PDB file of C-alpha atoms in Angstrom:
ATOM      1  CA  UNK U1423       0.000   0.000   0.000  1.00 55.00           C
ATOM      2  CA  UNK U1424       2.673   2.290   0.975  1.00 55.00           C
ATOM      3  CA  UNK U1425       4.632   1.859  -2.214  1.00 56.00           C
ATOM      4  CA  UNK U1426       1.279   2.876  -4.478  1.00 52.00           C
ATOM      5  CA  UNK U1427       1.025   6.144  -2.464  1.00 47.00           C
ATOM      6  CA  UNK U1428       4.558   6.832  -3.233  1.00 52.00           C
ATOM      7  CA  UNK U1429       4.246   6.091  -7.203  1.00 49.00           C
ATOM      8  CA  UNK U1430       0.763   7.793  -6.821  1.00 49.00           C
ATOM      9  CA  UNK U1431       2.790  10.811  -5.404  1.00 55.00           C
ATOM     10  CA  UNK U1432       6.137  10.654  -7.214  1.00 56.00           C
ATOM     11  CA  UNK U1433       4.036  10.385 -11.019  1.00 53.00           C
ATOM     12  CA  UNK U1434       2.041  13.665  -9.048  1.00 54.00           C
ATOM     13  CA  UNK U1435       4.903  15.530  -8.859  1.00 55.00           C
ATOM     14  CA  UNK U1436       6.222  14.851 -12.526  1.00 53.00           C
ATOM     15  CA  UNK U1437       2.946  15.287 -13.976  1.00 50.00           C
ATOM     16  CA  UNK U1438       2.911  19.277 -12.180  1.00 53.00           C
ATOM     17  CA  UNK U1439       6.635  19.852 -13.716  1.00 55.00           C
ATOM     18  CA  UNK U1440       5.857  18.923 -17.232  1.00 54.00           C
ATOM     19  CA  UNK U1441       4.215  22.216 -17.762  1.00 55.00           C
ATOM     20  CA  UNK U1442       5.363  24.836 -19.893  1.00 54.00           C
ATOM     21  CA  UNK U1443       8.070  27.257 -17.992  1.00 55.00           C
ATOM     22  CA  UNK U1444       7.021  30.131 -20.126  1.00 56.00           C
ATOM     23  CA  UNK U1445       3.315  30.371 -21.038  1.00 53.00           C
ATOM     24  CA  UNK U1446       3.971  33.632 -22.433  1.00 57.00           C
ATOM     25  CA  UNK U1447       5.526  33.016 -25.870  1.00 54.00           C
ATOM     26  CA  UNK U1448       2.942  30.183 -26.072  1.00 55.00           C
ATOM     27  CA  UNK U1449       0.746  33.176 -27.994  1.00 56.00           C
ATOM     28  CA  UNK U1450       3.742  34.704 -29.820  1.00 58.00           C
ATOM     29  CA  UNK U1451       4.604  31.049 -31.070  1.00 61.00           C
ATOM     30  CA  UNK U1452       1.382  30.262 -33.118  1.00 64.00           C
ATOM     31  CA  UNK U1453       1.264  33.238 -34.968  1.00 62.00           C
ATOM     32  CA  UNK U1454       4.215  32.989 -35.960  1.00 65.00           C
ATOM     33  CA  UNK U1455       3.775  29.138 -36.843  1.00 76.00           C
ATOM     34  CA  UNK U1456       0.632  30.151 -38.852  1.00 75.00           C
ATOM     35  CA  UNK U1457       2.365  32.280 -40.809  1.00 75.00           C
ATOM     36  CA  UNK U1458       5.188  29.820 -41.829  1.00 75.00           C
ATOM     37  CA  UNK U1459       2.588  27.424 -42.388  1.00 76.00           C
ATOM     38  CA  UNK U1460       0.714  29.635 -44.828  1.00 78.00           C
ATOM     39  CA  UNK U1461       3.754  30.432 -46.980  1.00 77.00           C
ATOM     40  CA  UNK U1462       4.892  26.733 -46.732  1.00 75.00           C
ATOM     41  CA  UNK U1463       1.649  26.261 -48.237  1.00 75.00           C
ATOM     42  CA  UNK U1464       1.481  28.906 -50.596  1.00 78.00           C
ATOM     43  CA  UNK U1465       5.540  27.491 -51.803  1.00 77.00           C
ATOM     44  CA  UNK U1466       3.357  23.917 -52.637  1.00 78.00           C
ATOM     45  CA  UNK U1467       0.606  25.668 -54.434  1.00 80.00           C
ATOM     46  CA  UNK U1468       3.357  27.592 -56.588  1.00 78.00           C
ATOM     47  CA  UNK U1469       4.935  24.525 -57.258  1.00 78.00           C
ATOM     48  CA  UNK U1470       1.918  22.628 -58.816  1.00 76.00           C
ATOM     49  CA  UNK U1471       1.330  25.315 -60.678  1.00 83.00           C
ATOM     50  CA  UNK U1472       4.570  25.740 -61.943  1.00 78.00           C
ATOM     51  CA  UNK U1473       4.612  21.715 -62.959  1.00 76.00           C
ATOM     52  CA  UNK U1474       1.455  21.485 -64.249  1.00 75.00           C
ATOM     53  CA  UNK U1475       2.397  24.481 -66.634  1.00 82.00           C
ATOM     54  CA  UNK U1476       5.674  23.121 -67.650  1.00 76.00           C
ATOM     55  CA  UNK U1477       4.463  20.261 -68.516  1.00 78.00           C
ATOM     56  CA  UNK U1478       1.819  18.518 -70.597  1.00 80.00           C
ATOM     57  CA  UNK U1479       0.090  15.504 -70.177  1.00 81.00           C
ATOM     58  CA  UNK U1480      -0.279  13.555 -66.524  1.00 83.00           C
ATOM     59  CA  UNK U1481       3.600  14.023 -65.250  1.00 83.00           C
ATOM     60  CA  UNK U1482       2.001  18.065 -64.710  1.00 87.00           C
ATOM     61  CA  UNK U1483      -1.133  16.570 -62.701  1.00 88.00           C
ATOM     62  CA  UNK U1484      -0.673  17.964 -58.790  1.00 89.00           C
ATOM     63  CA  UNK U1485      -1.010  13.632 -58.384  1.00 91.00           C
ATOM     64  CA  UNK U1486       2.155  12.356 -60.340  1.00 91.00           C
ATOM     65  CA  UNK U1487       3.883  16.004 -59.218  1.00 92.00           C
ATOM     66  CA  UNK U1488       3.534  14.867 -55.261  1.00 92.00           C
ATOM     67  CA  UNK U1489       4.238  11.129 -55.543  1.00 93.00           C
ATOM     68  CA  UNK U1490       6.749  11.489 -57.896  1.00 93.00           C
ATOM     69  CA  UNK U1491       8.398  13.851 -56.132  1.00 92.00           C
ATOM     70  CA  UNK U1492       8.053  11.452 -53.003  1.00 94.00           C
ATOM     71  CA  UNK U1493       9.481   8.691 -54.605  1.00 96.00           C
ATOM     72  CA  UNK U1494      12.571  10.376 -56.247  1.00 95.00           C
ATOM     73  CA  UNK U1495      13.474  11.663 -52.329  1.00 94.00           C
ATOM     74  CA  UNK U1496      13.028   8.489 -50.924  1.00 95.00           C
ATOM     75  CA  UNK U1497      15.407   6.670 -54.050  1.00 95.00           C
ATOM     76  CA  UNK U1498      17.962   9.147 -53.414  1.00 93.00           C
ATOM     77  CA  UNK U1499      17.935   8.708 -49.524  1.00 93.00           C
ATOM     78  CA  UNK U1500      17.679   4.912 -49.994  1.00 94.00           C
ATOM     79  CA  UNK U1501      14.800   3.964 -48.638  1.00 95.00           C
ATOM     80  CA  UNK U1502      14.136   1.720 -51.765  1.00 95.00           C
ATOM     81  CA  UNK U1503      10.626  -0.583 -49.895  1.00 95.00           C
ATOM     82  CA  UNK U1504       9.140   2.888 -49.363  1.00 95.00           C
ATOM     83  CA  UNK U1505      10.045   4.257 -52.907  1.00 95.00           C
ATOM     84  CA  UNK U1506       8.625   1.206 -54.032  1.00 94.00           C
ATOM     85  CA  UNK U1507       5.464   1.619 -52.393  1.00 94.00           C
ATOM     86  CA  UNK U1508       5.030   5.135 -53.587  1.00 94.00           C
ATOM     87  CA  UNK U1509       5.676   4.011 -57.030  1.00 94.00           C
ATOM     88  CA  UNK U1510       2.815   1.493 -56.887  1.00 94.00           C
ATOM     89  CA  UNK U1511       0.478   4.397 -56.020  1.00 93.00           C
ATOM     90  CA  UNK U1512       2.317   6.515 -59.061  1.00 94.00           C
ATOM     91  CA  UNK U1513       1.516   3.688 -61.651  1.00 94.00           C
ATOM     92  CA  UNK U1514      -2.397   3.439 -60.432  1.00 94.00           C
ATOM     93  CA  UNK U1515      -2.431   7.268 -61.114  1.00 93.00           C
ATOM     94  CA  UNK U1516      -1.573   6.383 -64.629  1.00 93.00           C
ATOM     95  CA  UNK U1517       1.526   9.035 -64.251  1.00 92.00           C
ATOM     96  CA  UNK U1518       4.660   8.454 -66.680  1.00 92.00           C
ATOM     97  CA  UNK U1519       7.010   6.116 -65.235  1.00 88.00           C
ATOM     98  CA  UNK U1520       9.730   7.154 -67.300  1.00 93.00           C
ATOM     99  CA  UNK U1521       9.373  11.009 -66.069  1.00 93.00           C
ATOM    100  CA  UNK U1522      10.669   9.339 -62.431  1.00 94.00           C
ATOM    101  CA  UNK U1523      13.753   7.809 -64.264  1.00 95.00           C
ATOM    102  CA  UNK U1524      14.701  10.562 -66.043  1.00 94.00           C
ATOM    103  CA  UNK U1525      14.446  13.025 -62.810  1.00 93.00           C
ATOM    104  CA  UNK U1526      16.328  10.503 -60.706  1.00 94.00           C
ATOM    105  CA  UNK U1527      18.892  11.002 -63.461  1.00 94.00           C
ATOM    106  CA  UNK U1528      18.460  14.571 -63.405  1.00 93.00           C
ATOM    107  CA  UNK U1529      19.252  14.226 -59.681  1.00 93.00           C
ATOM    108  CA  UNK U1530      22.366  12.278 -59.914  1.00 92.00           C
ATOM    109  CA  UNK U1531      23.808  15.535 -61.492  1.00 91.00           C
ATOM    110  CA  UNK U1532      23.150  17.294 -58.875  1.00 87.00           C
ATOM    111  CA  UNK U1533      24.498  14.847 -56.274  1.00 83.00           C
ATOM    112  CA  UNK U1534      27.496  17.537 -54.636  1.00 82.00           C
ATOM    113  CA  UNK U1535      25.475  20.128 -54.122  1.00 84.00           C
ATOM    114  CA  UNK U1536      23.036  18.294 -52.410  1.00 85.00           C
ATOM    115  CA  UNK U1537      23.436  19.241 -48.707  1.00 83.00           C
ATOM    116  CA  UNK U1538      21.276  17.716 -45.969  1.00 81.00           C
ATOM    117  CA  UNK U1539      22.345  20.765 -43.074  1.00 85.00           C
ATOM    118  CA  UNK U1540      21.239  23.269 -46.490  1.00 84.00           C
ATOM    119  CA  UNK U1541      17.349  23.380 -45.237  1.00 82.00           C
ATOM    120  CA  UNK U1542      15.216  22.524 -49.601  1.00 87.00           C
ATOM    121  CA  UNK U1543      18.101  21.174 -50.516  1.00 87.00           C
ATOM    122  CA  UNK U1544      17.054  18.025 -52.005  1.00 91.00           C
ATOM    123  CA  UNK U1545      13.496  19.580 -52.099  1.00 91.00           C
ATOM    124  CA  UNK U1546      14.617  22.036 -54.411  1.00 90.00           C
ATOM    125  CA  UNK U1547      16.618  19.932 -56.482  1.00 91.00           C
ATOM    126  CA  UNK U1548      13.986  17.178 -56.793  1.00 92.00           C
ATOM    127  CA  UNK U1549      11.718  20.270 -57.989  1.00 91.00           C
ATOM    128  CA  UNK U1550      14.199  21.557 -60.527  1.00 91.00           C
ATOM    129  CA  UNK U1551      14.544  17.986 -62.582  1.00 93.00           C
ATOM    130  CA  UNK U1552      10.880  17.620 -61.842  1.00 92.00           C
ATOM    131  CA  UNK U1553      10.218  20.523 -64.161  1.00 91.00           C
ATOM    132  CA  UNK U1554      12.733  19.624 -66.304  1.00 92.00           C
ATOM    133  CA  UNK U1555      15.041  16.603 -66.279  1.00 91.00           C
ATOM    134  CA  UNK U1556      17.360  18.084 -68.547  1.00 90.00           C
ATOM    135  CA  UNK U1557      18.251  20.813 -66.110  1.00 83.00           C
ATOM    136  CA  UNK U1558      22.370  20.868 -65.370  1.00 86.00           C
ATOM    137  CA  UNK U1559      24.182  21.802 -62.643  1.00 82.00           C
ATOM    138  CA  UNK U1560      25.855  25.300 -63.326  1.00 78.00           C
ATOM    139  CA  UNK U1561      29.253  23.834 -63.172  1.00 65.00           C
ATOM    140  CA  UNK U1562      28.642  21.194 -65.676  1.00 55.00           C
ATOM    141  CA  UNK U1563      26.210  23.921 -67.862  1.00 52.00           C
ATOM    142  CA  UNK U1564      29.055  26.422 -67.998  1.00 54.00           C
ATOM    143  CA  UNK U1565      31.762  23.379 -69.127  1.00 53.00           C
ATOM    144  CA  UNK U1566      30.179  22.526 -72.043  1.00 52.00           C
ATOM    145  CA  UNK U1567      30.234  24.343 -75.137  1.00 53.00           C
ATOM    146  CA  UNK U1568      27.896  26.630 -76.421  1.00 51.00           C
ATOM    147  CA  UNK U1569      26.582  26.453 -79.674  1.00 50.00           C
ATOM    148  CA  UNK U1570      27.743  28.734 -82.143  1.00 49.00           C
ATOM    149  CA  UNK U1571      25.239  31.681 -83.200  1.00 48.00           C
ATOM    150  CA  UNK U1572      23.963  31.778 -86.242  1.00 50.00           C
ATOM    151  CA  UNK U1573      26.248  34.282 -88.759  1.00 49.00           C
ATOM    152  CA  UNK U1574      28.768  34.465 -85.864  1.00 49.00           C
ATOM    153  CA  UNK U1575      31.075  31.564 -86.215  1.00 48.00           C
ATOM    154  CA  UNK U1576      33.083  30.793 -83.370  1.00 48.00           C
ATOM    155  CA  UNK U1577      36.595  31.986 -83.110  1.00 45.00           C
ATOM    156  CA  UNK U1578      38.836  28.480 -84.091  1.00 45.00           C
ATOM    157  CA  UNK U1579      40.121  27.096 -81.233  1.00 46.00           C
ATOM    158  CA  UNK U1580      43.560  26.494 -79.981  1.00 45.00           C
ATOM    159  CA  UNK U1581      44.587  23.281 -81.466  1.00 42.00           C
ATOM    160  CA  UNK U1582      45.409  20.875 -78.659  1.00 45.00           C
ATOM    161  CA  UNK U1583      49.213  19.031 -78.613  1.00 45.00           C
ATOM    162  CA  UNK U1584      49.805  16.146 -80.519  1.00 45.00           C
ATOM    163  CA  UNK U1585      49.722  13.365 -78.165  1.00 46.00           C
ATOM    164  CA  UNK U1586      52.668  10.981 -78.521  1.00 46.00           C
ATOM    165  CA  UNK U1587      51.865   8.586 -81.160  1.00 46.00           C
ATOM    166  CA  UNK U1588      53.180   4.324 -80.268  1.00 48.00           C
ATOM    167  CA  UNK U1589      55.158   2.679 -82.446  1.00 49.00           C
ATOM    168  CA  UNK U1590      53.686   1.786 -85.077  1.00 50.00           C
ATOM    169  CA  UNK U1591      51.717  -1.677 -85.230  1.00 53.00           C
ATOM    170  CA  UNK U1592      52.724  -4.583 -87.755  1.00 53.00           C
ATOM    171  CA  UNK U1593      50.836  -4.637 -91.112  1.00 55.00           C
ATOM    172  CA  UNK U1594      47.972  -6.746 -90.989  1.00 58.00           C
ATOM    173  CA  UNK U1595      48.266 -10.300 -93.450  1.00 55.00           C
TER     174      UNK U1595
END
């Protein structure tokens, strides 16, 4: 009997310091929660809006944009059952399975500047191929060559050196 009272008593006391030490920024807090919450929204409506303009057919449909999205973050964080699961629901959509493939491509591109302490990191990158899985990283965008304007021909360029050339092979019989 004596040992209830002093559980009774002891779960008493914890249950009375569990409460908030600072009940003023409790109404602070929410408003500023709401307001994060409303542009967070707002960011997702922008987003649909911006797929299902960019492109046509079902890969633009707020659907396929969401679970594709879903399941090219879970691939690249390698949780493969989940990814797998999303991808079920994906297919039943009747969304473009290829449009997954090619942004998980897209994605592998982008694989250094991918930053998990970088808050949209991924989120942002997913987006990006999303829209368009062509999309380049700007290091790799600025290494490659430019096509030449029309009527403006591009200035020759250096001609590399020769590289050492082997001995030559026998003559084939």
């Amino acid at each position: 009997m004596a040992m209830g009272l002093a559980l009774l008593i002891g779960s008493a006391g914890a249950l009375a310091q569990s409460g908030t030490p600072n009940p003023q920024d409790q109404s602070k807090q929410p408003a500023a929660n709401a307001a994060d919450a409303s542009k967070e929204n707002q960011r997702k409506t922008d987003e649909f809006v911006e797929a299902a303009q960019a492109l046509n057919g079902p890969g633009g449909n707020p659907e396929c944009v969401w679970l594709g999205r879903r399941v090219v973050r879970l691939m690249w964080r390698d949780d493969l059952d989940t990814a797998f699961r999303h991808l079920d629901l994906y297919d039943r959509f009747g969304c473009p399975g290829g449009h997954v493939q090619a942004t998980f491509r897209c994605l592998t591109r982008f694989g250094g500047q991918i930053d998990d302490k970088v808050p949209r990191s991924l989120d942002d990158k997913v987006h990006a191929c999303w829209i368009n899985p062509g999309t380049q990283p700007p290091a790799a965008a600025a290494a490659s060559p430019a096509p030449a304007a029309a009527g403006n021909p591009a200035p020759p360029a250096a001609s590399p050196a020769p590289a050492p050339s082997a001995s030559p092979a026998p003559p084939a019989k």
